Amino acid sequence: MAVTIRDVAREAGVSVATVSHALTGYTDISVKTRQKIQETARRLGYQPNVNGRNLASKKSNRIALIIPDLLKRERKDNITFRMIQGVYGYCSSHGLEVAVYAHDPEEMTYRQFCESHAVEGILISDMITEDQRLQELMEIPVPFVAMHSECLAPEQRIGMDNAAAAADMTRYLLKNGHRKILVAAGSEGSMEQADRMIGVLSAMGQENLSLQEEDILDWGQGEAGEDATITGEEQQAYRKMKEYLSHYGTGHHTAVLCFSDYLAFGIKRAIREAGYRIPEDIKIVGYDDICLSRLLYPPLTTVHQDIKGLAKTAMDTVEELIEGKPVPESQVVSVSFIERKTT
């Protein structure tokens, strides 16, 4: 038989109301009493009835987490996994539930999903302005925050300072004597790519340097064909670098600055297959610091993104919006530079 709140109250020697207040965050309970009740609940294996609690408070305490095409993500997409970990960790420690959207949009729209789950806040990730589903979300009278997304309202966007990080990467290479840098930018069209390119151009401009067409490896959104995935980007970088090496060798550029670690993996493979050495013949820097970046030889110099910190900032903002509090304008989370063996 399931343990009830009355069992906890009887064991702890307090009233049912006191147990309820202690387990739902009320501040009218002393620390000593709260700890005693929490310990008793754990020992007895008591699990609060979330639906009953939400009904009584007329609040769902439920947040929608929407990641477009989540079911198509690859297992090695470490960034998405870390972000989901961060959101779940936050919600677990704050008494919130997470409703994860994992449907075909043709079967259930974002709006239908949010309304059917009675969510109080929405967290979206990796959505672009051109996505028609974004407008649908903005019409729902529920606060929402976007991570790694192009949102129309600045106070709804939280992300990494991609321009500053890319500028730091560029300055690092310039400081180490690299005046001819090849930029592996990947698929065109994303805001992250545009921000990182702004950072590169800014840092080079400070040294009176510029980028020419031959200094950039990029391609259109449809150029990778149907394989517009992480693996597709890595493969496209590999093919582009093979073409580059057959034309220039390694003497034309002395370093490759990659806008993602996956692009760097494709670049590294092409260089090594061509018989060149990393970092002796050419240096490489990446961006993201996924787990493979430190495991594949040689370990990749890259930019570390605090994805869990990003998720916490986003969730703090969602809660503040739900409570009607003012939030800062478009927020950025700092990154750090990790120097390894490819430079």
CSV table of C-alpha atoms in Angstrom, one decimal:
chain,number,residue,atom,x,y,z
A,1,MET,CA,0.0,0.0,0.0
A,2,ALA,CA,1.3,3.5,-0.9
A,3,VAL,CA,2.5,5.7,1.9
A,4,THR,CA,0.2,8.7,2.3
A,5,ILE,CA,0.8,12.2,3.7
A,6,ARG,CA,-1.1,11.1,6.8
A,7,ASP,CA,1.5,8.4,7.4
A,8,VAL,CA,4.3,10.9,7.2
A,9,ALA,CA,2.5,13.3,9.6
A,10,ARG,CA,1.8,10.5,12.1
A,11,GLU,CA,5.5,9.3,12.0
A,12,ALA,CA,6.9,12.8,12.3
A,13,GLY,CA,4.4,13.8,15.0
A,14,VAL,CA,3.1,16.8,13.2
A,15,SER,CA,-0.1,17.8,11.4
A,16,VAL,CA,-1.0,16.9,7.8
A,17,ALA,CA,-0.9,20.7,7.0
A,18,THR,CA,2.6,21.0,8.4
A,19,VAL,CA,3.8,18.1,6.2
A,20,SER,CA,2.2,19.7,3.2
A,21,HIS,CA,3.8,23.1,3.9
A,22,ALA,CA,7.2,21.6,4.6
A,23,LEU,CA,7.2,19.6,1.3
A,24,THR,CA,5.9,22.4,-0.9
A,25,GLY,CA,8.3,25.2,0.0
A,26,TYR,CA,6.3,27.3,2.5
A,27,THR,CA,8.4,29.5,4.7
A,28,ASP,CA,6.3,29.2,7.8
A,29,ILE,CA,8.1,26.0,8.9
A,30,SER,CA,11.3,26.0,10.9
A,31,VAL,CA,14.4,24.5,9.3
A,32,LYS,CA,14.6,21.8,12.0
A,33,THR,CA,10.9,20.7,11.4
A,34,ARG,CA,11.3,20.8,7.7
A,35,GLN,CA,14.4,18.6,7.8
A,36,LYS,CA,12.7,16.2,10.1
A,37,ILE,CA,9.7,15.9,7.8
A,38,GLN,CA,11.8,15.5,4.7
A,39,GLU,CA,13.9,12.8,6.3
A,40,THR,CA,10.7,11.0,7.4
A,41,ALA,CA,9.2,11.2,3.9
A,42,ARG,CA,12.4,9.8,2.4
A,43,ARG,CA,12.6,7.0,5.0
A,44,LEU,CA,9.0,6.0,4.4
A,45,GLY,CA,9.3,6.3,0.6
A,46,TYR,CA,6.5,8.9,0.4
A,47,GLN,CA,5.9,10.4,-3.1
A,48,PRO,CA,3.7,13.5,-3.2
A,49,ASN,CA,0.6,13.4,-5.5
A,50,VAL,CA,1.7,16.0,-8.0
A,51,ASN,CA,-1.6,16.2,-9.8
A,52,GLY,CA,-3.5,16.7,-6.5
A,53,ARG,CA,-1.0,19.3,-5.3
A,54,ASN,CA,-1.3,21.2,-8.6
A,55,LEU,CA,-5.1,21.1,-8.6
A,56,ALA,CA,-5.2,22.5,-5.1
A,57,SER,CA,-2.8,25.3,-5.9
A,58,LYS,CA,-4.4,25.9,-9.4
A,59,LYS,CA,-0.8,25.7,-10.8
A,60,SER,CA,0.6,23.0,-12.9
A,61,ASN,CA,4.3,23.7,-12.1
A,62,ARG,CA,4.9,22.2,-15.5
A,63,ILE,CA,7.4,23.6,-18.1
A,64,ALA,CA,7.4,22.6,-21.8
A,65,LEU,CA,10.8,21.8,-23.3
A,66,ILE,CA,10.6,22.0,-27.1
A,67,ILE,CA,13.5,21.0,-29.3
A,68,PRO,CA,12.6,20.8,-33.0
A,69,ASP,CA,13.2,17.5,-34.6
A,70,LEU,CA,14.4,16.0,-31.2
A,71,LEU,CA,13.7,12.4,-32.4
A,72,LYS,CA,16.1,13.0,-35.4
A,73,ARG,CA,19.0,14.0,-33.2
A,74,GLU,CA,22.0,11.8,-33.3
A,75,ARG,CA,23.4,10.0,-30.3
A,76,LYS,CA,26.6,11.8,-30.5
A,77,ASP,CA,24.8,15.2,-30.2
A,78,ASN,CA,26.3,15.8,-26.8
A,79,ILE,CA,25.1,19.4,-26.6
A,80,THR,CA,21.4,18.5,-26.8
A,81,PHE,CA,22.0,15.8,-24.1
A,82,ARG,CA,23.8,18.2,-21.8
A,83,MET,CA,21.1,20.8,-22.2
A,84,ILE,CA,18.3,18.3,-21.4
A,85,GLN,CA,20.3,17.3,-18.3
A,86,GLY,CA,20.6,20.9,-17.2
A,87,VAL,CA,16.8,21.5,-17.6
A,88,TYR,CA,15.9,18.3,-15.8
A,89,GLY,CA,18.4,19.0,-13.0
A,90,TYR,CA,17.0,22.5,-12.4
A,91,CYS,CA,13.3,21.3,-12.5
A,92,SER,CA,14.1,18.4,-10.1
A,93,SER,CA,15.6,20.8,-7.5
A,94,HIS,CA,12.8,23.4,-7.9
A,95,GLY,CA,9.7,21.2,-7.7
A,96,LEU,CA,8.9,21.5,-11.4
A,97,GLU,CA,7.8,19.0,-14.0
A,98,VAL,CA,9.1,18.9,-17.6
A,99,ALA,CA,6.9,18.0,-20.5
A,100,VAL,CA,9.2,17.2,-23.5
A,101,TYR,CA,7.8,17.7,-27.0
A,102,ALA,CA,8.7,14.6,-29.0
A,103,HIS,CA,6.0,14.5,-31.7
A,104,ASP,CA,5.7,14.9,-35.4
A,105,PRO,CA,4.4,18.5,-35.8
A,106,GLU,CA,1.8,17.2,-38.3
A,107,GLU,CA,0.3,15.0,-35.5
A,108,MET,CA,0.4,17.6,-32.7
A,109,THR,CA,1.3,21.2,-33.1
A,110,TYR,CA,3.4,23.0,-30.5
A,111,ARG,CA,0.3,24.9,-29.4
A,112,GLN,CA,-1.8,21.8,-29.0
A,113,PHE,CA,1.0,20.2,-27.0
A,114,CYS,CA,1.4,23.2,-24.6
A,115,GLU,CA,-2.4,23.5,-24.1
A,116,SER,CA,-2.9,19.8,-23.5
A,117,HIS,CA,-0.2,19.7,-20.8
A,118,ALA,CA,-1.4,23.0,-19.2
A,119,VAL,CA,2.2,24.3,-19.1
A,120,GLU,CA,3.0,27.5,-17.3
A,121,GLY,CA,6.2,28.2,-19.2
A,122,ILE,CA,7.9,27.2,-22.4
A,123,LEU,CA,11.6,26.6,-23.1
A,124,ILE,CA,12.6,26.2,-26.8
A,125,SER,CA,16.0,25.4,-28.3
A,126,ASP,CA,17.6,25.5,-31.7
A,127,MET,CA,14.7,27.3,-33.5
A,128,ILE,CA,15.2,29.9,-36.2
A,129,THR,CA,13.0,32.9,-37.0
A,130,GLU,CA,11.9,31.4,-40.4
A,131,ASP,CA,10.4,28.5,-38.6
A,132,GLN,CA,6.6,29.1,-38.9
A,133,ARG,CA,6.0,27.2,-35.7
A,134,LEU,CA,7.7,30.1,-33.8
A,135,GLN,CA,4.9,32.5,-34.5
A,136,GLU,CA,2.4,29.9,-33.2
A,137,LEU,CA,4.3,29.7,-29.9
A,138,MET,CA,4.4,33.5,-29.6
A,139,GLU,CA,0.6,33.5,-29.8
A,140,ILE,CA,0.2,31.3,-26.8
A,141,PRO,CA,-0.4,33.4,-23.6
A,142,VAL,CA,2.4,31.6,-21.8
A,143,PRO,CA,5.9,33.0,-21.1
A,144,PHE,CA,8.6,31.4,-23.2
A,145,VAL,CA,12.4,31.7,-23.4
A,146,ALA,CA,14.6,30.6,-26.3
A,147,MET,CA,18.0,29.0,-26.1
A,148,HIS,CA,20.3,28.9,-29.1
A,149,SER,CA,17.4,30.3,-31.1
A,150,GLU,CA,16.6,33.3,-33.2
A,151,CYS,CA,13.7,35.0,-31.4
A,152,LEU,CA,11.8,38.1,-32.3
A,153,ALA,CA,11.8,39.6,-28.8
A,154,PRO,CA,15.2,40.2,-27.3
A,155,GLU,CA,14.2,39.5,-23.7
A,156,GLN,CA,13.2,36.0,-24.8
A,157,ARG,CA,16.6,34.9,-26.1
A,158,ILE,CA,19.5,33.4,-24.1
A,159,GLY,CA,22.6,32.1,-25.7
A,160,MET,CA,26.4,32.0,-25.8
A,161,ASP,CA,28.4,35.1,-26.8
A,162,ASN,CA,29.4,33.5,-30.1
A,163,ALA,CA,31.0,36.7,-31.5
A,164,ALA,CA,33.2,37.3,-28.5
A,165,ALA,CA,34.3,33.6,-28.4
A,166,ALA,CA,35.1,33.5,-32.1
A,167,ALA,CA,37.1,36.7,-31.7
A,168,ASP,CA,39.1,35.2,-28.9
A,169,MET,CA,39.8,32.1,-30.9
A,170,THR,CA,41.0,34.3,-33.8
A,171,ARG,CA,43.2,36.5,-31.5
A,172,TYR,CA,44.7,33.3,-30.1
A,173,LEU,CA,45.8,32.2,-33.5
A,174,LEU,CA,47.0,35.6,-34.5
A,175,LYS,CA,49.0,35.9,-31.3
A,176,ASN,CA,50.7,32.6,-32.2
A,177,GLY,CA,51.8,34.0,-35.6
A,178,HIS,CA,49.1,32.8,-37.9
A,179,ARG,CA,48.3,35.5,-40.4
A,180,LYS,CA,46.6,33.2,-43.0
A,181,ILE,CA,43.7,31.4,-41.3
A,182,LEU,CA,41.2,29.1,-43.0
A,183,VAL,CA,37.7,29.5,-41.6
A,184,ALA,CA,35.6,26.3,-41.7
A,185,ALA,CA,32.2,27.9,-41.2
A,186,GLY,CA,29.9,25.1,-42.3
A,187,SER,CA,26.3,25.5,-43.5
A,188,GLU,CA,25.2,29.0,-44.2
A,189,GLY,CA,22.1,30.6,-42.7
A,190,SER,CA,22.2,30.1,-38.9
A,191,MET,CA,22.5,33.0,-36.5
A,192,GLU,CA,25.3,31.2,-34.6
A,193,GLN,CA,27.4,31.0,-37.8
A,194,ALA,CA,26.8,34.7,-38.6
A,195,ASP,CA,27.7,35.7,-35.0
A,196,ARG,CA,30.9,33.7,-35.1
A,197,MET,CA,31.9,35.1,-38.4
A,198,ILE,CA,31.4,38.6,-37.0
A,199,GLY,CA,33.8,37.8,-34.2
A,200,VAL,CA,36.4,36.5,-36.7
A,201,LEU,CA,36.2,39.5,-38.9
A,202,SER,CA,36.3,41.9,-35.9
A,203,ALA,CA,39.5,40.3,-34.5
A,204,MET,CA,41.2,40.2,-38.0
A,205,GLY,CA,40.2,43.8,-38.7
A,206,GLN,CA,42.0,44.9,-35.5
A,207,GLU,CA,45.2,43.6,-37.2
A,208,ASN,CA,44.3,45.2,-40.5
A,209,LEU,CA,43.6,41.7,-42.0
A,210,SER,CA,40.7,40.5,-44.0
A,211,LEU,CA,39.1,37.3,-45.2
A,212,GLN,CA,38.8,36.5,-48.9
A,213,GLU,CA,36.6,33.9,-50.5
A,214,GLU,CA,39.5,31.4,-50.6
A,215,ASP,CA,39.8,31.7,-46.8
A,216,ILE,CA,36.4,30.3,-46.1
A,217,LEU,CA,35.0,26.8,-46.3
A,218,ASP,CA,31.2,27.0,-46.2
A,219,TRP,CA,28.2,25.7,-48.2
A,220,GLY,CA,24.5,26.4,-48.7
A,221,GLN,CA,21.9,24.7,-46.5
A,222,GLY,CA,20.9,22.3,-49.3
A,223,GLU,CA,24.4,21.5,-50.4
A,224,ALA,CA,24.9,18.6,-48.0
A,225,GLY,CA,22.0,16.9,-49.6
A,226,GLU,CA,19.5,14.9,-47.5
A,227,ASP,CA,22.2,14.3,-44.8
A,228,ALA,CA,21.7,17.8,-43.2
A,229,THR,CA,22.8,16.3,-39.8
A,230,ILE,CA,25.8,16.5,-37.6
A,231,THR,CA,27.3,13.6,-39.5
A,232,GLY,CA,26.4,15.4,-42.7
A,233,GLU,CA,28.2,18.5,-41.7
A,234,GLU,CA,31.3,16.5,-40.6
A,235,GLN,CA,31.3,14.7,-44.0
A,236,GLN,CA,30.8,17.9,-45.9
A,237,ALA,CA,33.8,19.5,-44.0
A,238,TYR,CA,35.8,16.4,-44.9
A,239,ARG,CA,35.0,16.6,-48.6
A,240,LYS,CA,35.6,20.4,-48.7
A,241,MET,CA,39.0,20.0,-47.0
A,242,LYS,CA,40.0,17.2,-49.3
A,243,GLU,CA,39.3,19.5,-52.3
A,244,TYR,CA,41.2,22.4,-50.6
A,245,LEU,CA,44.3,20.2,-49.8
A,246,SER,CA,44.4,18.9,-53.4
A,247,HIS,CA,44.5,22.5,-54.6
A,248,TYR,CA,46.6,24.3,-52.0
A,249,GLY,CA,48.3,21.7,-49.8
A,250,THR,CA,49.1,23.0,-46.3
A,251,GLY,CA,51.3,25.9,-47.2
A,252,HIS,CA,48.6,28.4,-48.1
A,253,HIS,CA,47.0,28.5,-44.6
A,254,THR,CA,48.7,27.6,-41.4
A,255,ALA,CA,45.7,27.2,-39.2
A,256,VAL,CA,42.0,26.2,-39.5
A,257,LEU,CA,39.4,27.8,-37.3
A,258,CYS,CA,36.3,25.6,-37.2
A,259,PHE,CA,32.8,26.8,-36.1
A,260,SER,CA,32.0,23.5,-34.5
A,261,ASP,CA,33.9,20.5,-33.2
A,262,TYR,CA,32.1,18.2,-35.7
A,263,LEU,CA,33.5,20.4,-38.6
A,264,ALA,CA,36.9,20.1,-37.0
A,265,PHE,CA,36.6,16.3,-37.0
A,266,GLY,CA,36.0,16.2,-40.7
A,267,ILE,CA,38.9,18.6,-41.3
A,268,LYS,CA,41.2,16.5,-39.1
A,269,ARG,CA,40.3,13.4,-41.1
A,270,ALA,CA,41.0,15.0,-44.4
A,271,ILE,CA,44.4,16.4,-43.3
A,272,ARG,CA,45.6,13.1,-41.8
A,273,GLU,CA,44.5,11.1,-44.9
A,274,ALA,CA,46.4,13.5,-47.1
A,275,GLY,CA,49.6,12.6,-45.1
A,276,TYR,CA,49.9,15.8,-43.1
A,277,ARG,CA,50.5,16.1,-39.4
A,278,ILE,CA,48.5,18.0,-36.8
A,279,PRO,CA,49.7,20.3,-35.3
A,280,GLU,CA,53.1,20.2,-37.0
A,281,ASP,CA,51.9,21.0,-40.5
A,282,ILE,CA,48.7,22.8,-39.7
A,283,LYS,CA,46.8,23.8,-36.5
A,284,ILE,CA,43.1,23.3,-35.8
A,285,VAL,CA,40.7,24.9,-33.3
A,286,GLY,CA,37.1,23.9,-32.8
A,287,TYR,CA,34.0,25.2,-31.0
A,288,ASP,CA,31.7,23.4,-28.5
A,289,ASP,CA,34.0,21.1,-26.5
A,290,ILE,CA,31.8,18.0,-26.9
A,291,CYS,CA,33.1,14.9,-25.2
A,292,LEU,CA,34.8,13.5,-28.4
A,293,SER,CA,36.9,16.6,-28.7
A,294,ARG,CA,39.2,15.4,-25.9
A,295,LEU,CA,39.0,11.7,-26.8
A,296,LEU,CA,39.9,11.7,-30.5
A,297,TYR,CA,43.7,12.0,-31.2
A,298,PRO,CA,45.1,14.6,-31.1
A,299,PRO,CA,42.8,16.2,-28.5
A,300,LEU,CA,41.1,19.3,-30.0
A,301,THR,CA,41.8,22.8,-28.9
A,302,THR,CA,38.3,24.3,-28.7
A,303,VAL,CA,35.8,26.6,-27.0
A,304,HIS,CA,33.9,25.2,-24.0
A,305,GLN,CA,30.2,26.0,-23.7
A,306,ASP,CA,28.6,25.8,-20.3
A,307,ILE,CA,25.4,24.2,-21.6
A,308,LYS,CA,24.1,23.3,-18.1
A,309,GLY,CA,24.7,26.9,-17.0
A,310,LEU,CA,22.8,28.1,-20.1
A,311,ALA,CA,19.9,25.8,-19.1
A,312,LYS,CA,19.9,27.2,-15.5
A,313,THR,CA,19.9,30.8,-16.7
A,314,ALA,CA,17.0,30.0,-19.1
A,315,MET,CA,15.0,28.2,-16.4
A,316,ASP,CA,15.6,31.1,-14.0
A,317,THR,CA,14.2,33.5,-16.6
A,318,VAL,CA,11.2,31.3,-17.3
A,319,GLU,CA,10.3,31.2,-13.6
A,320,GLU,CA,10.7,35.0,-13.3
A,321,LEU,CA,8.5,35.6,-16.3
A,322,ILE,CA,5.9,33.2,-14.8
A,323,GLU,CA,5.9,35.2,-11.6
A,324,GLY,CA,5.6,38.5,-13.6
A,325,LYS,CA,9.0,39.7,-12.7
A,326,PRO,CA,11.1,41.9,-15.0
A,327,VAL,CA,13.9,40.0,-16.8
A,328,PRO,CA,17.2,41.3,-18.3
A,329,GLU,CA,17.3,42.0,-22.0
A,330,SER,CA,18.9,39.4,-24.3
A,331,GLN,CA,21.2,37.4,-22.1
A,332,VAL,CA,24.5,35.8,-23.0
A,333,VAL,CA,26.4,33.1,-21.1
A,334,SER,CA,30.2,33.2,-21.1
A,335,VAL,CA,32.4,30.6,-22.6
A,336,SER,CA,36.0,29.4,-22.0
A,337,PHE,CA,38.9,28.5,-24.2
A,338,ILE,CA,40.4,25.0,-23.9
A,339,GLU,CA,43.9,24.6,-25.3
A,340,ARG,CA,44.8,21.0,-26.2
A,341,LYS,CA,47.1,19.3,-28.7
A,342,THR,CA,45.9,20.5,-32.1
A,343,THR,CA,47.6,23.9,-31.8
